[in-house]
PDB file of N, CA and C in Angstrom:
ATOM      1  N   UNK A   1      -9.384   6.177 -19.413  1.00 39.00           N
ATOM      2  CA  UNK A   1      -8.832   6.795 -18.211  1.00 39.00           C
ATOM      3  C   UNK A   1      -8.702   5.792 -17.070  1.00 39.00           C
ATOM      4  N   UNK A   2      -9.866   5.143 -17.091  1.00 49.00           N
ATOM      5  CA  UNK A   2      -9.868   3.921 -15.590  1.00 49.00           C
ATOM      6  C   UNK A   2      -8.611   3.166 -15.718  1.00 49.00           C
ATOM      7  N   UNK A   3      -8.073   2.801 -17.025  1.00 54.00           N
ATOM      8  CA  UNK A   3      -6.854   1.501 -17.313  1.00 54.00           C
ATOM      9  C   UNK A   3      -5.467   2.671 -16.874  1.00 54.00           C
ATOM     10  N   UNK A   4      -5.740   3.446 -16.946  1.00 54.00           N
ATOM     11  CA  UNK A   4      -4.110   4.546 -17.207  1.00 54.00           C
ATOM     12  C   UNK A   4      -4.444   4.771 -15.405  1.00 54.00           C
ATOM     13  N   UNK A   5      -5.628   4.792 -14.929  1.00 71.00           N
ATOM     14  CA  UNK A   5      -5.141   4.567 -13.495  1.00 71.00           C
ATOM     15  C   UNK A   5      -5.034   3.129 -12.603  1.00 71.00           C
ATOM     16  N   UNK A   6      -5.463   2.322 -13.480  1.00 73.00           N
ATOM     17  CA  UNK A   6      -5.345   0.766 -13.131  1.00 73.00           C
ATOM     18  C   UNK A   6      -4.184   0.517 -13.315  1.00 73.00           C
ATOM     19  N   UNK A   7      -3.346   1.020 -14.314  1.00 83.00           N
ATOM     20  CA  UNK A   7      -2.076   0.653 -15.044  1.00 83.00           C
ATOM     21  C   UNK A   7      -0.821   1.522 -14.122  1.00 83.00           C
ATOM     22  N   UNK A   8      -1.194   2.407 -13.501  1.00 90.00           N
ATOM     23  CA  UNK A   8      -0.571   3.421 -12.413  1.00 90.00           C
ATOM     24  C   UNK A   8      -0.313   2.438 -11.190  1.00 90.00           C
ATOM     25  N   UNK A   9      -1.560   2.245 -10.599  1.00 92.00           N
ATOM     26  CA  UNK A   9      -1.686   1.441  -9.382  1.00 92.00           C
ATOM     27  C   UNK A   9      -0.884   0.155  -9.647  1.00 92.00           C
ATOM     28  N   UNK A  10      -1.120  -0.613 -10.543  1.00 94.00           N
ATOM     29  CA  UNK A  10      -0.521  -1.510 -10.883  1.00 94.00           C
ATOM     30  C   UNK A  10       1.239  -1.369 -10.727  1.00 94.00           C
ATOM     31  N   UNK A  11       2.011  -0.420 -11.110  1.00 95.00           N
ATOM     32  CA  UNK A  11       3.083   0.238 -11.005  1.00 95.00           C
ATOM     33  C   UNK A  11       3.786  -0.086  -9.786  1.00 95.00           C
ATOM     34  N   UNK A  12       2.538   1.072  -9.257  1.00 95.00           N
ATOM     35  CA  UNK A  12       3.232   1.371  -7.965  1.00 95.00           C
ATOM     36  C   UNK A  12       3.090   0.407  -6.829  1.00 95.00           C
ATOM     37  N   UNK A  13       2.165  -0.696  -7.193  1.00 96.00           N
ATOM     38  CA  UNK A  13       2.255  -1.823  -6.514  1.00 96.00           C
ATOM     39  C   UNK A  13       3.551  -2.863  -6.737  1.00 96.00           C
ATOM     40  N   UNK A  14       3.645  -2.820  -7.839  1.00 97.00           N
ATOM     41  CA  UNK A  14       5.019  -3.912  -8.546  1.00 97.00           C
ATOM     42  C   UNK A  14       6.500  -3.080  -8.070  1.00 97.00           C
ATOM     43  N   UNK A  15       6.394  -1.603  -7.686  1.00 97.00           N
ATOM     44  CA  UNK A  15       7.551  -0.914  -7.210  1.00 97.00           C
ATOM     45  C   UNK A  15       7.838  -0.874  -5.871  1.00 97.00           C
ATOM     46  N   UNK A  16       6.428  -1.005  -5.138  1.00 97.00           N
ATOM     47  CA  UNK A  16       6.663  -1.246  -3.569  1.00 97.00           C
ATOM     48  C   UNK A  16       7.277  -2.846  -3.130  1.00 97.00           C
ATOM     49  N   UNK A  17       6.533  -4.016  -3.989  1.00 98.00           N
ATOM     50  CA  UNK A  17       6.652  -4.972  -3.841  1.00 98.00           C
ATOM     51  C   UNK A  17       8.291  -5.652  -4.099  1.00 98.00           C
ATOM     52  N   UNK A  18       8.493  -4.992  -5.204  1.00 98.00           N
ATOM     53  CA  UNK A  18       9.842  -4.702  -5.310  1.00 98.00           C
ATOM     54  C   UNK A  18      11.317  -4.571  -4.211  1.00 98.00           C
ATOM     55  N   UNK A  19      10.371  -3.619  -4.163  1.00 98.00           N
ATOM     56  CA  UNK A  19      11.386  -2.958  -2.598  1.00 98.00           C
ATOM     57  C   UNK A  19      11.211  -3.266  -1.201  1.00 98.00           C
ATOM     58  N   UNK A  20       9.993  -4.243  -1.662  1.00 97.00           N
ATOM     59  CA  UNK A  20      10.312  -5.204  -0.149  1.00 97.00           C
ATOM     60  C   UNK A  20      10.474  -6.824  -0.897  1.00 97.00           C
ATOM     61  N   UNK A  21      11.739  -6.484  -1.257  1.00 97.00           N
ATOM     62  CA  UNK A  21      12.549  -8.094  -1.713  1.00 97.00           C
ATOM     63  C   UNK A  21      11.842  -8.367  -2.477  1.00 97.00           C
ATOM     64  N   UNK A  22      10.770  -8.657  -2.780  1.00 98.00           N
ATOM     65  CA  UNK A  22      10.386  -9.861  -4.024  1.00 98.00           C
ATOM     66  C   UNK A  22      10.734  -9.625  -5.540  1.00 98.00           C
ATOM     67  N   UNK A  23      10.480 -10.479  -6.596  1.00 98.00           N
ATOM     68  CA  UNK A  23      11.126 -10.627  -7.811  1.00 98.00           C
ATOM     69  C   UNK A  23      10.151 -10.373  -8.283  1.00 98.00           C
ATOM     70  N   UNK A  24       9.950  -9.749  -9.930  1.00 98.00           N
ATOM     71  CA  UNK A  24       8.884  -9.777 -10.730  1.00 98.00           C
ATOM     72  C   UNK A  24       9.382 -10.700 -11.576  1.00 98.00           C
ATOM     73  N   UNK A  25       7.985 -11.666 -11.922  1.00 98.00           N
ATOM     74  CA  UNK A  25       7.842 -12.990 -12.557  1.00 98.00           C
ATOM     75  C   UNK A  25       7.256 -12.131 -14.257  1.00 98.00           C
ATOM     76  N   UNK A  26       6.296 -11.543 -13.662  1.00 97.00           N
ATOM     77  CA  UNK A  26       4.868 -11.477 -14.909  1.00 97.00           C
ATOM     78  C   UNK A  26       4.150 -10.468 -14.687  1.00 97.00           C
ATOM     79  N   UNK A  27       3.536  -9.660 -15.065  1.00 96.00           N
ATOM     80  CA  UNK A  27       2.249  -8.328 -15.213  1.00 96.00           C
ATOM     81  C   UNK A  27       1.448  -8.785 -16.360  1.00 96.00           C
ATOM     82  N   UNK A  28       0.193  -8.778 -15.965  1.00 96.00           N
ATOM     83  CA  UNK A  28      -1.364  -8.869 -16.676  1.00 96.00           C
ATOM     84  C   UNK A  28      -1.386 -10.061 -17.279  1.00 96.00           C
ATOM     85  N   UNK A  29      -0.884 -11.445 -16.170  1.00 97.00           N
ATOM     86  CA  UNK A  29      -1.673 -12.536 -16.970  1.00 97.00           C
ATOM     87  C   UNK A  29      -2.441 -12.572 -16.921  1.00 97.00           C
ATOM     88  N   UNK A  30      -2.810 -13.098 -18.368  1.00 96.00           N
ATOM     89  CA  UNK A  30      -4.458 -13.365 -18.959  1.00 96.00           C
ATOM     90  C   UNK A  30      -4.353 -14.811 -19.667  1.00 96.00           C
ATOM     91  N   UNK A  31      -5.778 -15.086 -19.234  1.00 93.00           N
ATOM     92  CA  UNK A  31      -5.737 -16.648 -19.195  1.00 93.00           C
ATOM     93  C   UNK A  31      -7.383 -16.252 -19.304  1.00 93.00           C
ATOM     94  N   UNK A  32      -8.351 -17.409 -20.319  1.00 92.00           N
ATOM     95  CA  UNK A  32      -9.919 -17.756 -20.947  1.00 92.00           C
ATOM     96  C   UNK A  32     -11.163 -16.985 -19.241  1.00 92.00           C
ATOM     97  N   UNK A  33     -10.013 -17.616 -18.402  1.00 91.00           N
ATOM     98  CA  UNK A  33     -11.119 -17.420 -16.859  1.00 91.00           C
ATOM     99  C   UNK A  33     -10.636 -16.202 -16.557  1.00 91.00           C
ATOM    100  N   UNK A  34      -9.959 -15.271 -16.651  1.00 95.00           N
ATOM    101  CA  UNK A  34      -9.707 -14.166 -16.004  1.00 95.00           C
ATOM    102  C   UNK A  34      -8.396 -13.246 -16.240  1.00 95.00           C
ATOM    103  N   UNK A  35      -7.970 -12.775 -15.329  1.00 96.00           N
ATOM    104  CA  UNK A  35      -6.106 -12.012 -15.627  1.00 96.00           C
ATOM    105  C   UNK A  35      -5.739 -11.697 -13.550  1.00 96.00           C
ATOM    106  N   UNK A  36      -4.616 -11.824 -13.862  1.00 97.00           N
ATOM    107  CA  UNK A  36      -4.080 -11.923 -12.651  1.00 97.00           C
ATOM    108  C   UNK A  36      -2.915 -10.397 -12.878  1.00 97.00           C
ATOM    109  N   UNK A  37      -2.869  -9.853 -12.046  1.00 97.00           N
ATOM    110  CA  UNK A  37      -2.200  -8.444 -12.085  1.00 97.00           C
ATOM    111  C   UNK A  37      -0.784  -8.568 -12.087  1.00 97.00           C
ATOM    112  N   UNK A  38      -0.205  -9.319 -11.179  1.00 98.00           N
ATOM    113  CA  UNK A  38       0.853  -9.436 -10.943  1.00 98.00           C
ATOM    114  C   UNK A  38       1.413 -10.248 -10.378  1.00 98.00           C
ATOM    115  N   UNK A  39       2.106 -11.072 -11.197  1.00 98.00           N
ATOM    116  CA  UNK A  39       2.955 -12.391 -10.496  1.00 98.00           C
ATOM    117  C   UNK A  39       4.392 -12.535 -10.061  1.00 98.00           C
ATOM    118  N   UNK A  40       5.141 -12.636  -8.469  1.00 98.00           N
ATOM    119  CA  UNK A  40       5.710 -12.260  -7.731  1.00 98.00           C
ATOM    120  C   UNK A  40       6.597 -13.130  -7.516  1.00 98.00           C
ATOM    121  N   UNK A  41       7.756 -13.472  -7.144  1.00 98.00           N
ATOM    122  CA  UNK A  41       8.411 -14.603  -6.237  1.00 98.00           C
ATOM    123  C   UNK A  41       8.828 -14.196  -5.234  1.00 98.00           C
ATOM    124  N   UNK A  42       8.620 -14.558  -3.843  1.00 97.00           N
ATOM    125  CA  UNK A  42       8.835 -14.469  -2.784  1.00 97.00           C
ATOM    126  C   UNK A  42      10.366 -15.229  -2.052  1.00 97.00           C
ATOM    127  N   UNK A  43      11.196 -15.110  -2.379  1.00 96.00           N
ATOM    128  CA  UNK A  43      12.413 -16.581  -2.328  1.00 96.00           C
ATOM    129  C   UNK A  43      11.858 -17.926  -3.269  1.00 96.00           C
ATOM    130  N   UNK A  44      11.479 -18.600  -2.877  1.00 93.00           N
ATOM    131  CA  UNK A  44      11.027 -20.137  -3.526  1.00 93.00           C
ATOM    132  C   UNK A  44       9.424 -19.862  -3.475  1.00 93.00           C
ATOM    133  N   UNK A  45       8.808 -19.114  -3.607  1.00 97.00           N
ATOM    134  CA  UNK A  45       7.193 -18.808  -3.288  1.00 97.00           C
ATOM    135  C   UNK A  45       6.578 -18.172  -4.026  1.00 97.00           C
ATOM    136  N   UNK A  46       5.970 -18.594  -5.205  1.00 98.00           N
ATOM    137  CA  UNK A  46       5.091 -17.577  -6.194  1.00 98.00           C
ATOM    138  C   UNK A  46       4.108 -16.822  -5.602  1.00 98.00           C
ATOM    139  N   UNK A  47       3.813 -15.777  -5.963  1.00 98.00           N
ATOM    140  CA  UNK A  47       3.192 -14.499  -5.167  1.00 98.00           C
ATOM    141  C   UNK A  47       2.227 -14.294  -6.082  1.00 98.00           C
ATOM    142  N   UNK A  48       1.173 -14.295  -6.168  1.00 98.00           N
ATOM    143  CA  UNK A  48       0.208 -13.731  -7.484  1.00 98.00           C
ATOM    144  C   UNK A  48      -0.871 -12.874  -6.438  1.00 98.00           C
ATOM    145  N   UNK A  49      -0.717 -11.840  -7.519  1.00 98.00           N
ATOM    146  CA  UNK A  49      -1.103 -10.492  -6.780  1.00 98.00           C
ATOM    147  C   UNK A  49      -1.778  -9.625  -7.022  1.00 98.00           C
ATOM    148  N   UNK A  50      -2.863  -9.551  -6.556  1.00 96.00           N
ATOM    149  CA  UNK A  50      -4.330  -8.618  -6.902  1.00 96.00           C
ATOM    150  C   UNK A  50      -3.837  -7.371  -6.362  1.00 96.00           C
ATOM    151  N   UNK A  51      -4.229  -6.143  -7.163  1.00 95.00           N
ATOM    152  CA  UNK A  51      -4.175  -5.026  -7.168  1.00 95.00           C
ATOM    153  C   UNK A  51      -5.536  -4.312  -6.644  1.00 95.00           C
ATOM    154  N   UNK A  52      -5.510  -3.594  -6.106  1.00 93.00           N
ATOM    155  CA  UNK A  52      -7.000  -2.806  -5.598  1.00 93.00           C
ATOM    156  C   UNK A  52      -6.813  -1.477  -5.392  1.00 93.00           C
ATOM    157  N   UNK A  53      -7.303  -0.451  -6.405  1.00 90.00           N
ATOM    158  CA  UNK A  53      -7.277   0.940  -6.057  1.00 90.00           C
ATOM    159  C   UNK A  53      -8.492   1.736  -5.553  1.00 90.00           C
ATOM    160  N   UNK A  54      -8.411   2.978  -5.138  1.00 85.00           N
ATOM    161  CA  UNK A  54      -9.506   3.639  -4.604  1.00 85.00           C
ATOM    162  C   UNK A  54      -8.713   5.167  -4.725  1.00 85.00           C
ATOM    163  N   UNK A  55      -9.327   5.949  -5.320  1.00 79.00           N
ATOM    164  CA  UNK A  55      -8.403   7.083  -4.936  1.00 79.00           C
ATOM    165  C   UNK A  55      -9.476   7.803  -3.481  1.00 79.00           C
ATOM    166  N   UNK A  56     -10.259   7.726  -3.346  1.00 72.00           N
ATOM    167  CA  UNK A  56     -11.285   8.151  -1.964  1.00 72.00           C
ATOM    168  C   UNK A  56     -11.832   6.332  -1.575  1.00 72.00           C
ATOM    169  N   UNK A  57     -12.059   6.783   0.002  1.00 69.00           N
ATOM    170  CA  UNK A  57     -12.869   6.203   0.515  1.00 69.00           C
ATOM    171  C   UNK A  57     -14.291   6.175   0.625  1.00 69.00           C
ATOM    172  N   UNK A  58     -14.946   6.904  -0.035  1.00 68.00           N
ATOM    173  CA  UNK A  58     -16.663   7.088   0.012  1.00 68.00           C
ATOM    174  C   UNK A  58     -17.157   6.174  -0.451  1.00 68.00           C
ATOM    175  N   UNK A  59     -16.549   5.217  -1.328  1.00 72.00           N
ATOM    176  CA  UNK A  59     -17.409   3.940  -1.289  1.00 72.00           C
ATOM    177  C   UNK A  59     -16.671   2.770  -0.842  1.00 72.00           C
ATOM    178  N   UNK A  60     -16.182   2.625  -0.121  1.00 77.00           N
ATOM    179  CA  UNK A  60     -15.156   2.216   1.086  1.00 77.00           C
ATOM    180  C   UNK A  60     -14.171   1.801   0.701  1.00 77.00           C
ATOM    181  N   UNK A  61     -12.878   0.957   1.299  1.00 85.00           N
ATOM    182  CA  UNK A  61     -11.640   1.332   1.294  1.00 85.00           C
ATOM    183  C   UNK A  61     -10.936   0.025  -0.289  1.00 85.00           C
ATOM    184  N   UNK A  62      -9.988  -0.151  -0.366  1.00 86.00           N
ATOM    185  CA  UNK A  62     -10.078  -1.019  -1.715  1.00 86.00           C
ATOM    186  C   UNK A  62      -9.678  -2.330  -1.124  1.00 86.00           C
ATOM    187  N   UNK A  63      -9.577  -2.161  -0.005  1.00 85.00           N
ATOM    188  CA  UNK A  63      -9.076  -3.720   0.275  1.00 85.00           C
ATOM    189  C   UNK A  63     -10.706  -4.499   0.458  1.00 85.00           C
ATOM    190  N   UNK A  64     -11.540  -3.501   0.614  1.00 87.00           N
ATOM    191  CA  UNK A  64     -12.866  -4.149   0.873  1.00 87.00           C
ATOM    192  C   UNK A  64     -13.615  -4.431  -0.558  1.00 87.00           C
ATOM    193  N   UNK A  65     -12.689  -4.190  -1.382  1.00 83.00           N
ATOM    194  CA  UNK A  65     -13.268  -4.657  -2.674  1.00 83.00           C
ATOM    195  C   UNK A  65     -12.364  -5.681  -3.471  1.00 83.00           C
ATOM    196  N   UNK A  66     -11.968  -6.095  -2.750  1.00 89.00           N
ATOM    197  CA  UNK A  66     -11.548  -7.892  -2.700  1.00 89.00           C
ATOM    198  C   UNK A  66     -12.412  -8.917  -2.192  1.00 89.00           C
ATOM    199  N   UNK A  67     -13.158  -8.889  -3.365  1.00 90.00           N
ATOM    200  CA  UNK A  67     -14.440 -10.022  -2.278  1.00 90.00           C
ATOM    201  C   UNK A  67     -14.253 -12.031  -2.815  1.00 90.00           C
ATOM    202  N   UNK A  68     -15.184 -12.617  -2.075  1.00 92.00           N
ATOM    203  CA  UNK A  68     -15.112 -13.810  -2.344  1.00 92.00           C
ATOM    204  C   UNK A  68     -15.304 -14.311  -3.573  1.00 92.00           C
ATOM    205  N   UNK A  69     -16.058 -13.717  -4.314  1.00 93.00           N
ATOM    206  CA  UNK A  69     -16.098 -14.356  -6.070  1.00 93.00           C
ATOM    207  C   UNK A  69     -15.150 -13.683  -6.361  1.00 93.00           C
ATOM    208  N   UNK A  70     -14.573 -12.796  -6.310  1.00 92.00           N
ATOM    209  CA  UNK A  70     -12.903 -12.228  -6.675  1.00 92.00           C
ATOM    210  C   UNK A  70     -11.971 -13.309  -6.693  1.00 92.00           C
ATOM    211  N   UNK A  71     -12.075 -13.587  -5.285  1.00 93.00           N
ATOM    212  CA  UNK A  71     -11.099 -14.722  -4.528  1.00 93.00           C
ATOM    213  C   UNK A  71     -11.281 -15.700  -5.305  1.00 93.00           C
ATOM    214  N   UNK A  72     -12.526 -16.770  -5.878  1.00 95.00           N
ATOM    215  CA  UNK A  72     -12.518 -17.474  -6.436  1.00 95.00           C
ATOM    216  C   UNK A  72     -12.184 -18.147  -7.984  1.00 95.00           C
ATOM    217  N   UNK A  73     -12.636 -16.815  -8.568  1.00 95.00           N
ATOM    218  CA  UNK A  73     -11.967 -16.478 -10.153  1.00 95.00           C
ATOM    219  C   UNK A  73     -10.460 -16.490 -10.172  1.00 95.00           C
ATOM    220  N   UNK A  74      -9.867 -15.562  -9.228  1.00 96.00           N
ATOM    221  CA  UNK A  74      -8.360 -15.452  -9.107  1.00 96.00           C
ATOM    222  C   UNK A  74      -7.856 -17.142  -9.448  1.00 96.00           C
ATOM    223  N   UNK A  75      -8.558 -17.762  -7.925  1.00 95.00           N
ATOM    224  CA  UNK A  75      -8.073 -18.845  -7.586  1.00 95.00           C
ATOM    225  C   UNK A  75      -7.879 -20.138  -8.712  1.00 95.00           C
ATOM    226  N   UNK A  76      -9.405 -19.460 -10.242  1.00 96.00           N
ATOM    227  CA  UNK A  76      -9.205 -20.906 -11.680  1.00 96.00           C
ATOM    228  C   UNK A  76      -8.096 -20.180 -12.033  1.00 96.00           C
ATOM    229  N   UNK A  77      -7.838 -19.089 -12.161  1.00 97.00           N
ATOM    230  CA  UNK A  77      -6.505 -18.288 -13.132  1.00 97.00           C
ATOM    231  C   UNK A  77      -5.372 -18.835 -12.588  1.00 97.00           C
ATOM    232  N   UNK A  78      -5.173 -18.787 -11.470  1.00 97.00           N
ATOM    233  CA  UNK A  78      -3.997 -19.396 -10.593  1.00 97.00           C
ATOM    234  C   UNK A  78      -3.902 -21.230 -11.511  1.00 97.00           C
ATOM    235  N   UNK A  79      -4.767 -21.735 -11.086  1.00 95.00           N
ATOM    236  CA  UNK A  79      -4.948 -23.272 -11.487  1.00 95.00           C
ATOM    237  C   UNK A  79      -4.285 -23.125 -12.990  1.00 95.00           C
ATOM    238  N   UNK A  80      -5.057 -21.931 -13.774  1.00 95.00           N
ATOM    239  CA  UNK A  80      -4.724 -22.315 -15.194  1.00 95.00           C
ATOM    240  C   UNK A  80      -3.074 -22.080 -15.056  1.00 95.00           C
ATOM    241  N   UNK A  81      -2.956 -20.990 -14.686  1.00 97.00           N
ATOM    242  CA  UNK A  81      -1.326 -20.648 -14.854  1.00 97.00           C
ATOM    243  C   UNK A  81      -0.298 -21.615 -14.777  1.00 97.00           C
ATOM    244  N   UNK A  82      -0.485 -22.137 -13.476  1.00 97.00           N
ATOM    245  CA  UNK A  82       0.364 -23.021 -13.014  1.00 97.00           C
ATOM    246  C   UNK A  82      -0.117 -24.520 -13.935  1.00 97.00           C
ATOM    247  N   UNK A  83      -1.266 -24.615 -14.133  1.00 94.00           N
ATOM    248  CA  UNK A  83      -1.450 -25.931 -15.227  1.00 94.00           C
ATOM    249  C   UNK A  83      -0.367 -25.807 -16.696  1.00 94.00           C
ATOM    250  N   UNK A  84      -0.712 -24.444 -16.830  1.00 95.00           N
ATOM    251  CA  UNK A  84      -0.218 -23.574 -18.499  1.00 95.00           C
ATOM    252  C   UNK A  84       1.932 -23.854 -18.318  1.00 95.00           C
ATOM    253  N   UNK A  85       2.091 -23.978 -17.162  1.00 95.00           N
ATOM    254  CA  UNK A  85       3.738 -23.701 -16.747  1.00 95.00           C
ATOM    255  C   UNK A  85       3.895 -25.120 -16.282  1.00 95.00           C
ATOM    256  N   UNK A  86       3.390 -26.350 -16.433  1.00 96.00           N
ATOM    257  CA  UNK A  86       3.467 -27.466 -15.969  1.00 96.00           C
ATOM    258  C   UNK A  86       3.897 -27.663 -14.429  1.00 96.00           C
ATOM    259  N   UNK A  87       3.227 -26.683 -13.765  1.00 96.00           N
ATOM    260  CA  UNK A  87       3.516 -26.612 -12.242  1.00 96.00           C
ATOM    261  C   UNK A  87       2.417 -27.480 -11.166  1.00 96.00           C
ATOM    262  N   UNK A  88       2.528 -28.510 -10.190  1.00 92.00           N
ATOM    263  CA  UNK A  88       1.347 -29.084  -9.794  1.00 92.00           C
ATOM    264  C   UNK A  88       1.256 -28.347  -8.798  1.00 92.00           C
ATOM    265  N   UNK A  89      -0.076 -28.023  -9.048  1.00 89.00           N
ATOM    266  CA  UNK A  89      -0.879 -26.931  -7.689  1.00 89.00           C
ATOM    267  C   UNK A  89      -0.666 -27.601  -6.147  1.00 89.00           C
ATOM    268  N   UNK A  90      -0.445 -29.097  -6.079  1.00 90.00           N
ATOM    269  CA  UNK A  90      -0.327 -29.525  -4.892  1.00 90.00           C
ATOM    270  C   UNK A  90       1.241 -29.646  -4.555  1.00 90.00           C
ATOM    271  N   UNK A  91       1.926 -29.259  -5.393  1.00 93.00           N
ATOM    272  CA  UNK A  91       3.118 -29.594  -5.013  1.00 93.00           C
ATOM    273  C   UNK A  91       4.551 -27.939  -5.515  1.00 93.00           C
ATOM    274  N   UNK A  92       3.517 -27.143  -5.210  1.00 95.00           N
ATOM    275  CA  UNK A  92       4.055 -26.131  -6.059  1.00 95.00           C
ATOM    276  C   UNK A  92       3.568 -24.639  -4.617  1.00 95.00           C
ATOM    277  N   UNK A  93       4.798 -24.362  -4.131  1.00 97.00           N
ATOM    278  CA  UNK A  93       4.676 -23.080  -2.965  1.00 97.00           C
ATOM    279  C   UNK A  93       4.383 -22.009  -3.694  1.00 97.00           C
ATOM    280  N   UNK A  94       2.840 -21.546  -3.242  1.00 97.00           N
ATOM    281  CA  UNK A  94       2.269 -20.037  -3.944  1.00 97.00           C
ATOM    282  C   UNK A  94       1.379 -19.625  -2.746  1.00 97.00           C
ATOM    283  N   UNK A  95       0.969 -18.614  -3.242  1.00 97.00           N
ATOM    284  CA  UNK A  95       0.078 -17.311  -1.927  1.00 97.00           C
ATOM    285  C   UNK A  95      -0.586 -16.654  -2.892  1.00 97.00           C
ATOM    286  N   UNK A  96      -1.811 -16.117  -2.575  1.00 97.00           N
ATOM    287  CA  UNK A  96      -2.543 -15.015  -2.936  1.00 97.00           C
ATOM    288  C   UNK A  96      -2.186 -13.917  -2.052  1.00 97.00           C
ATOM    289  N   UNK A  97      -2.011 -12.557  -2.735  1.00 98.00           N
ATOM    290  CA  UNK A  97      -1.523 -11.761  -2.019  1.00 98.00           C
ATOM    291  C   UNK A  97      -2.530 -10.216  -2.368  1.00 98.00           C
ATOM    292  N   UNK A  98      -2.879  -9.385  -1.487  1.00 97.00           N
ATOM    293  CA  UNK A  98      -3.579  -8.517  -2.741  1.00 97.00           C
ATOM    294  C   UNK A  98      -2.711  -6.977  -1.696  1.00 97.00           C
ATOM    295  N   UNK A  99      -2.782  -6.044  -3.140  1.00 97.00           N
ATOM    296  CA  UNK A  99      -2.331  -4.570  -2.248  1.00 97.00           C
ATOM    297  C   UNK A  99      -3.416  -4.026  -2.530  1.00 97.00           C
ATOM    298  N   UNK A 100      -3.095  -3.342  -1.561  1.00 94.00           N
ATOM    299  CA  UNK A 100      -4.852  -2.272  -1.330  1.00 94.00           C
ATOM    300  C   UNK A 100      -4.416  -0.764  -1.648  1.00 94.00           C
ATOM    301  N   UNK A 101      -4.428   0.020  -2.124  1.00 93.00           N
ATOM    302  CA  UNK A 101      -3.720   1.464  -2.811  1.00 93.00           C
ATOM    303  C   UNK A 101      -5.351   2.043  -2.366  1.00 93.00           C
ATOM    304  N   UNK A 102      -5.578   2.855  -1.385  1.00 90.00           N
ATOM    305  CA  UNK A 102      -5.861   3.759  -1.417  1.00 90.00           C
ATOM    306  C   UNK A 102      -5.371   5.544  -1.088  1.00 90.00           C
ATOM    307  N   UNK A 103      -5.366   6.441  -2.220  1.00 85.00           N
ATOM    308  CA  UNK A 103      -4.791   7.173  -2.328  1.00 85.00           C
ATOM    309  C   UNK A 103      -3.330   7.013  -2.196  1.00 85.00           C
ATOM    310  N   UNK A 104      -2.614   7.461  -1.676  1.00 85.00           N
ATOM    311  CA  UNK A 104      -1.460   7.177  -1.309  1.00 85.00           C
ATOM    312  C   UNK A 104      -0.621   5.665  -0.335  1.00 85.00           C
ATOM    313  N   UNK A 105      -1.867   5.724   0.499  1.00 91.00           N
ATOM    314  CA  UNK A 105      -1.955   4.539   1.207  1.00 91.00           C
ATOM    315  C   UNK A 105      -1.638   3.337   0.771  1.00 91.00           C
ATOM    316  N   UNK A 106      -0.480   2.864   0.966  1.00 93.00           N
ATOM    317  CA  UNK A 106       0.003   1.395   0.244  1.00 93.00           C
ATOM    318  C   UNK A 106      -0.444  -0.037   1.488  1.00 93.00           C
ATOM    319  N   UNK A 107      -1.132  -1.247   1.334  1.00 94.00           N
ATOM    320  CA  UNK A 107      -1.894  -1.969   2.341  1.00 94.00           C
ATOM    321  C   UNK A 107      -1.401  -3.137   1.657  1.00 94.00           C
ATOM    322  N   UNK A 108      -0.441  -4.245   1.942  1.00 97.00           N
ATOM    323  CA  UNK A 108      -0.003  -5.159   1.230  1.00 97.00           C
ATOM    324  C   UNK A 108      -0.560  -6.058   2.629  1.00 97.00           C
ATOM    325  N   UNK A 109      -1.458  -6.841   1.903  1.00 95.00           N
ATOM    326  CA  UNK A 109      -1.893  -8.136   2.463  1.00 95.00           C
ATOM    327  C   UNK A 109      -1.411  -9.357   1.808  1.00 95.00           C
ATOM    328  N   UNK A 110      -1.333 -10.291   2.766  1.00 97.00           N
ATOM    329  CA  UNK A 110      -0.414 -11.543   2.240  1.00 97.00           C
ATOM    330  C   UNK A 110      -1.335 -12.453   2.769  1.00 97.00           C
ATOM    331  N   UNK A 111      -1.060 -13.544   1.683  1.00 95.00           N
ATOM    332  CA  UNK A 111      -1.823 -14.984   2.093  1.00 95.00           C
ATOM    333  C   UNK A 111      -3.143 -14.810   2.077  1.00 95.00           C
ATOM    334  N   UNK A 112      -4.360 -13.934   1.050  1.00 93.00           N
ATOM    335  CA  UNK A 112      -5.415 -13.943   2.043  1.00 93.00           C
ATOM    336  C   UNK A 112      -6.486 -15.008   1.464  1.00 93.00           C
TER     337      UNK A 112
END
């Protein structure tokens, strides 16, 4: 049940994102260090994009469950990806981006 609502959120994140201009690259890379939800292009700007649901707030909101070892795992998956696509991380325009889905509530944070 948790994946069929992970896999929902996931959706409706790639449909909003959508519809504010960006391109879909990729959904559920997986790579030895982790999986990345959704990978984006922004014009010339890869977008890789954490998903965060909550259907209530009682154990607080989902953007607050984007934490720093989150951030950091993301950040080897990113490395591998772009290693895996012969892309150099120093020379290659990308963003971490995460949406925050609670309930209905769509929260697209950029760059964080």
């Amino acid at each position: 049940m948790a994946s069929l609502i992970g896999h929902d959120a996931e959706l409706q994140a790639k449909n909003y994102l959508l519809a504010n201009s960006l391109q879909f690259v990729e959904q559920n890379y997986k790579a030895k260090v982790g999986e990345i939800d959704l990978i984006m292009l922004d014009e010339q700007q890869l977008v890789f994009v954490e998903v965060k649901f909550r259907s209530s707030n009682s154990h607080g909101s989902a953007a607050e469950h984007f934490t720093v070892s989150k951030r950091r795992k993301l950040e080897r998956v990113i490395n591998y990806y772009l290693l895996q696509k012969k892309l150099n991380p120093h020379h290659t325009n990308f963003r971490l981006d995460v949406v925050a889905i609670d309930g209905e509530q769509v929260n697209w944070i950029q760059n964080v």
